[in-house]
Amino acid sequence: MLLKWYVKATTLAVSDEGATAVEYGIMVAGIAVVIMATVWLLGGEIKTLFETVITKLKG
């Protein structure tokens, strides 16, 4: 069974077919979701950090 998985993984890795537009679209959508979640979760902290840096640079 492990050999079958190895053969499938090797076949996929060596495949000469390029990624389709659908695959790129899914990848871009996934990256966008990660970016949005990060901004949503850390947005307030990042804003505070930048405000602190600006305050220290001014004074």
GROMACS .gro file of N, CA, C and O in nm:
model
  236
    1MET      N    1   0.083  -0.118   0.000
    1MET     CA    2   0.000   0.000   0.000
    1MET      C    3   0.088   0.126   0.000
    1MET      O    4   0.058   0.222  -0.068
    2LEU      N    5   0.194   0.125   0.077
    2LEU     CA    6   0.284   0.239   0.082
    2LEU      C    7   0.349   0.262  -0.054
    2LEU      O    8   0.369   0.376  -0.096
    3LEU      N    9   0.377   0.154  -0.123
    3LEU     CA   10   0.436   0.165  -0.256
    3LEU      C   11   0.339   0.234  -0.353
    3LEU      O   12   0.381   0.318  -0.433
    4LYS      N   13   0.210   0.204  -0.341
    4LYS     CA   14   0.110   0.269  -0.427
    4LYS      C   15   0.108   0.419  -0.403
    4LYS      O   16   0.102   0.498  -0.496
    5TRP      N   17   0.113   0.460  -0.276
    5TRP     CA   18   0.114   0.603  -0.243
    5TRP      C   19   0.240   0.670  -0.299
    5TRP      O   20   0.236   0.780  -0.350
    6TYR      N   21   0.353   0.601  -0.287
    6TYR     CA   22   0.478   0.655  -0.338
    6TYR      C   23   0.470   0.673  -0.490
    6TYR      O   24   0.511   0.776  -0.543
    7VAL      N   25   0.417   0.574  -0.559
    7VAL     CA   26   0.405   0.582  -0.704
    7VAL      C   27   0.313   0.697  -0.744
    7VAL      O   28   0.343   0.773  -0.835
    8LYS      N   29   0.200   0.714  -0.674
    8LYS     CA   30   0.107   0.823  -0.704
    8LYS      C   31   0.173   0.959  -0.680
    8LYS      O   32   0.162   1.050  -0.761
    9ALA      N   33   0.243   0.971  -0.567
    9ALA     CA   34   0.309   1.098  -0.535
    9ALA      C   35   0.417   1.129  -0.636
    9ALA      O   36   0.431   1.243  -0.682
   10THR      N   37   0.493   1.029  -0.675
   10THR     CA   38   0.599   1.050  -0.774
   10THR      C   39   0.539   1.087  -0.909
   10THR      O   40   0.590   1.176  -0.978
   11THR      N   41   0.431   1.023  -0.946
   11THR     CA   42   0.366   1.053  -1.073
   11THR      C   43   0.313   1.196  -1.075
   11THR      O   44   0.329   1.268  -1.174
   12LEU      N   45   0.253   1.240  -0.964
   12LEU     CA   46   0.204   1.377  -0.958
   12LEU      C   47   0.318   1.477  -0.961
   12LEU      O   48   0.308   1.582  -1.023
   13ALA      N   49   0.427   1.448  -0.894
   13ALA     CA   50   0.540   1.539  -0.888
   13ALA      C   51   0.610   1.550  -1.022
   13ALA      O   52   0.660   1.656  -1.058
   14VAL      N   53   0.614   1.443  -1.097
   14VAL     CA   54   0.685   1.441  -1.224
   14VAL      C   55   0.594   1.477  -1.341
   14VAL      O   56   0.640   1.500  -1.452
   15SER      N   57   0.467   1.488  -1.315
   15SER     CA   58   0.371   1.516  -1.421
   15SER      C   59   0.410   1.642  -1.497
   15SER      O   60   0.446   1.743  -1.438
   16ASP      N   61   0.403   1.637  -1.628
   16ASP     CA   62   0.442   1.752  -1.709
   16ASP      C   63   0.323   1.843  -1.739
   16ASP      O   64   0.336   1.939  -1.815
   17GLU      N   65   0.209   1.816  -1.679
   17GLU     CA   66   0.093   1.903  -1.698
   17GLU      C   67   0.108   2.024  -1.608
   17GLU      O   68   0.142   2.014  -1.491
   18GLY      N   69   0.082   2.142  -1.664
   18GLY     CA   70   0.090   2.263  -1.585
   18GLY      C   71  -0.038   2.284  -1.506
   18GLY      O   72  -0.139   2.218  -1.527
   19ALA      N   73  -0.029   2.377  -1.412
   19ALA     CA   74  -0.147   2.411  -1.333
   19ALA      C   75  -0.246   2.485  -1.422
   19ALA      O   76  -0.209   2.567  -1.505
   20THR      N   77  -0.371   2.457  -1.402
   20THR     CA   78  -0.474   2.523  -1.481
   20THR      C   79  -0.515   2.653  -1.413
   20THR      O   80  -0.480   2.679  -1.298
   21ALA      N   81  -0.592   2.732  -1.483
   21ALA     CA   82  -0.639   2.859  -1.428
   21ALA      C   83  -0.725   2.836  -1.304
   21ALA      O   84  -0.722   2.915  -1.210
   22VAL      N   85  -0.798   2.726  -1.302
   22VAL     CA   86  -0.882   2.695  -1.186
   22VAL      C   87  -0.795   2.669  -1.064
   22VAL      O   88  -0.823   2.719  -0.954
   23GLU      N   89  -0.688   2.595  -1.082
   23GLU     CA   90  -0.598   2.568  -0.970
   23GLU      C   91  -0.534   2.696  -0.919
   23GLU      O   92  -0.521   2.716  -0.798
   24TYR      N   93  -0.492   2.782  -1.011
   24TYR     CA   94  -0.435   2.911  -0.969
   24TYR      C   95  -0.540   2.995  -0.897
   24TYR      O   96  -0.510   3.062  -0.799
   25GLY      N   97  -0.662   2.992  -0.944
   25GLY     CA   98  -0.769   3.067  -0.880
   25GLY      C   99  -0.795   3.020  -0.739
   25GLY      O  100  -0.814   3.100  -0.647
   26ILE      N  101  -0.795   2.889  -0.720
   26ILE     CA  102  -0.815   2.833  -0.586
   26ILE      C  103  -0.699   2.872  -0.496
   26ILE      O  104  -0.719   2.908  -0.378
   27MET      N  105  -0.578   2.868  -0.548
   27MET     CA  106  -0.461   2.904  -0.469
   27MET      C  107  -0.467   3.052  -0.428
   27MET      O  108  -0.443   3.087  -0.312
   28VAL      N  109  -0.503   3.139  -0.521
   28VAL     CA  110  -0.513   3.282  -0.492
   28VAL      C  111  -0.624   3.309  -0.390
   28VAL      O  112  -0.608   3.389  -0.298
   29ALA      N  113  -0.735   3.239  -0.404
   29ALA     CA  114  -0.845   3.255  -0.308
   29ALA      C  115  -0.801   3.212  -0.168
   29ALA      O  116  -0.833   3.278  -0.069
   30GLY      N  117  -0.728   3.104  -0.160
   30GLY     CA  118  -0.678   3.057  -0.030
   30GLY      C  119  -0.583   3.157   0.034
   30GLY      O  120  -0.591   3.185   0.153
   31ILE      N  121  -0.493   3.213  -0.046
   31ILE     CA  122  -0.400   3.314   0.004
   31ILE      C  123  -0.477   3.437   0.050
   31ILE      O  124  -0.446   3.495   0.155
   32ALA      N  125  -0.577   3.477  -0.024
   32ALA     CA  126  -0.658   3.594   0.013
   32ALA      C  127  -0.729   3.571   0.146
   32ALA      O  128  -0.735   3.661   0.230
   33VAL      N  129  -0.781   3.451   0.166
   33VAL     CA  130  -0.849   3.420   0.292
   33VAL      C  131  -0.751   3.427   0.409
   33VAL      O  132  -0.783   3.482   0.515
   34VAL      N  133  -0.632   3.376   0.390
   34VAL     CA  134  -0.531   3.381   0.496
   34VAL      C  135  -0.494   3.526   0.528
   34VAL      O  136  -0.484   3.564   0.645
   35ILE      N  137  -0.476   3.609   0.426
   35ILE     CA  138  -0.443   3.750   0.448
   35ILE      C  139  -0.556   3.821   0.521
   35ILE      O  140  -0.533   3.896   0.616
   36MET      N  141  -0.680   3.798   0.477
   36MET     CA  142  -0.794   3.863   0.543
   36MET      C  143  -0.807   3.820   0.689
   36MET      O  144  -0.832   3.903   0.777
   37ALA      N  145  -0.787   3.693   0.717
   37ALA     CA  146  -0.796   3.644   0.854
   37ALA      C  147  -0.686   3.704   0.941
   37ALA      O  148  -0.710   3.744   1.055
   38THR      N  149  -0.567   3.716   0.885
   38THR     CA  150  -0.455   3.774   0.960
   38THR      C  151  -0.482   3.920   0.991
   38THR      O  152  -0.460   3.965   1.104
   39VAL      N  153  -0.528   3.995   0.893
   39VAL     CA  154  -0.559   4.136   0.916
   39VAL      C  155  -0.672   4.150   1.017
   39VAL      O  156  -0.666   4.235   1.106
   40TRP      N  157  -0.771   4.066   1.008
   40TRP     CA  158  -0.884   4.073   1.101
   40TRP      C  159  -0.839   4.042   1.244
   40TRP      O  160  -0.880   4.108   1.339
   41LEU      N  161  -0.754   3.940   1.258
   41LEU     CA  162  -0.710   3.899   1.391
   41LEU      C  163  -0.605   3.993   1.451
   41LEU      O  164  -0.606   4.019   1.571
   42LEU      N  165  -0.515   4.044   1.367
   42LEU     CA  166  -0.403   4.123   1.418
   42LEU      C  167  -0.412   4.271   1.382
   42LEU      O  168  -0.321   4.347   1.415
   43GLY      N  169  -0.518   4.313   1.318
   43GLY     CA  170  -0.530   4.450   1.270
   43GLY      C  171  -0.512   4.555   1.379
   43GLY      O  172  -0.438   4.652   1.361
   44GLY      N  173  -0.578   4.536   1.492
   44GLY     CA  174  -0.568   4.633   1.601
   44GLY      C  175  -0.428   4.641   1.657
   44GLY      O  176  -0.376   4.750   1.687
   45GLU      N  177  -0.363   4.526   1.673
   45GLU     CA  178  -0.227   4.523   1.726
   45GLU      C  179  -0.129   4.588   1.630
   45GLU      O  180  -0.037   4.658   1.671
   46ILE      N  181  -0.147   4.564   1.502
   46ILE     CA  182  -0.058   4.624   1.402
   46ILE      C  183  -0.076   4.775   1.399
   46ILE      O  184   0.022   4.850   1.392
   47LYS      N  185  -0.200   4.821   1.409
   47LYS     CA  186  -0.227   4.965   1.412
   47LYS      C  187  -0.159   5.029   1.532
   47LYS      O  188  -0.094   5.132   1.520
   48THR      N  189  -0.172   4.966   1.649
   48THR     CA  190  -0.109   5.016   1.770
   48THR      C  191   0.043   5.020   1.754
   48THR      O  192   0.109   5.117   1.796
   49LEU      N  193   0.099   4.917   1.696
   49LEU     CA  194   0.243   4.912   1.674
   49LEU      C  195   0.290   5.028   1.587
   49LEU      O  196   0.387   5.097   1.619
   50PHE      N  197   0.220   5.053   1.476
   50PHE     CA  198   0.259   5.162   1.387
   50PHE      C  199   0.243   5.298   1.456
   50PHE      O  200   0.326   5.387   1.439
   51GLU      N  201   0.136   5.313   1.533
   51GLU     CA  202   0.116   5.439   1.604
   51GLU      C  203   0.227   5.462   1.706
   51GLU      O  204   0.275   5.574   1.721
   52THR      N  205   0.271   5.357   1.773
   52THR     CA  206   0.381   5.368   1.869
   52THR      C  207   0.510   5.408   1.798
   52THR      O  208   0.584   5.495   1.846
   53VAL      N  209   0.538   5.346   1.686
   53VAL     CA  210   0.659   5.378   1.610
   53VAL      C  211   0.655   5.523   1.563
   53VAL      O  212   0.754   5.597   1.575
   54ILE      N  213   0.542   5.568   1.512
   54ILE     CA  214   0.528   5.706   1.464
   54ILE      C  215   0.548   5.804   1.580
   54ILE      O  216   0.620   5.904   1.566
   55THR      N  217   0.490   5.774   1.695
   55THR     CA  218   0.504   5.861   1.812
   55THR      C  219   0.651   5.871   1.854
   55THR      O  220   0.701   5.980   1.885
   56LYS      N  221   0.721   5.759   1.856
   56LYS     CA  222   0.861   5.759   1.898
   56LYS      C  223   0.949   5.830   1.795
   56LYS      O  224   1.049   5.892   1.830
   57LEU      N  225   0.914   5.821   1.667
   57LEU     CA  226   0.993   5.890   1.564
   57LEU      C  227   0.973   6.041   1.571
   57LEU      O  228   1.067   6.117   1.545
   58LYS      N  229   0.856   6.084   1.607
   58LYS     CA  230   0.826   6.227   1.618
   58LYS      C  231   0.892   6.290   1.740
   58LYS      O  232   0.930   6.405   1.735
   59GLY      N  233   0.898   6.216   1.848
   59GLY     CA  234   0.940   6.279   1.972
   59GLY      C  235   1.070   6.235   2.021
   59GLY      O  236   1.143   6.280   2.095
   0.00000   0.00000   0.00000
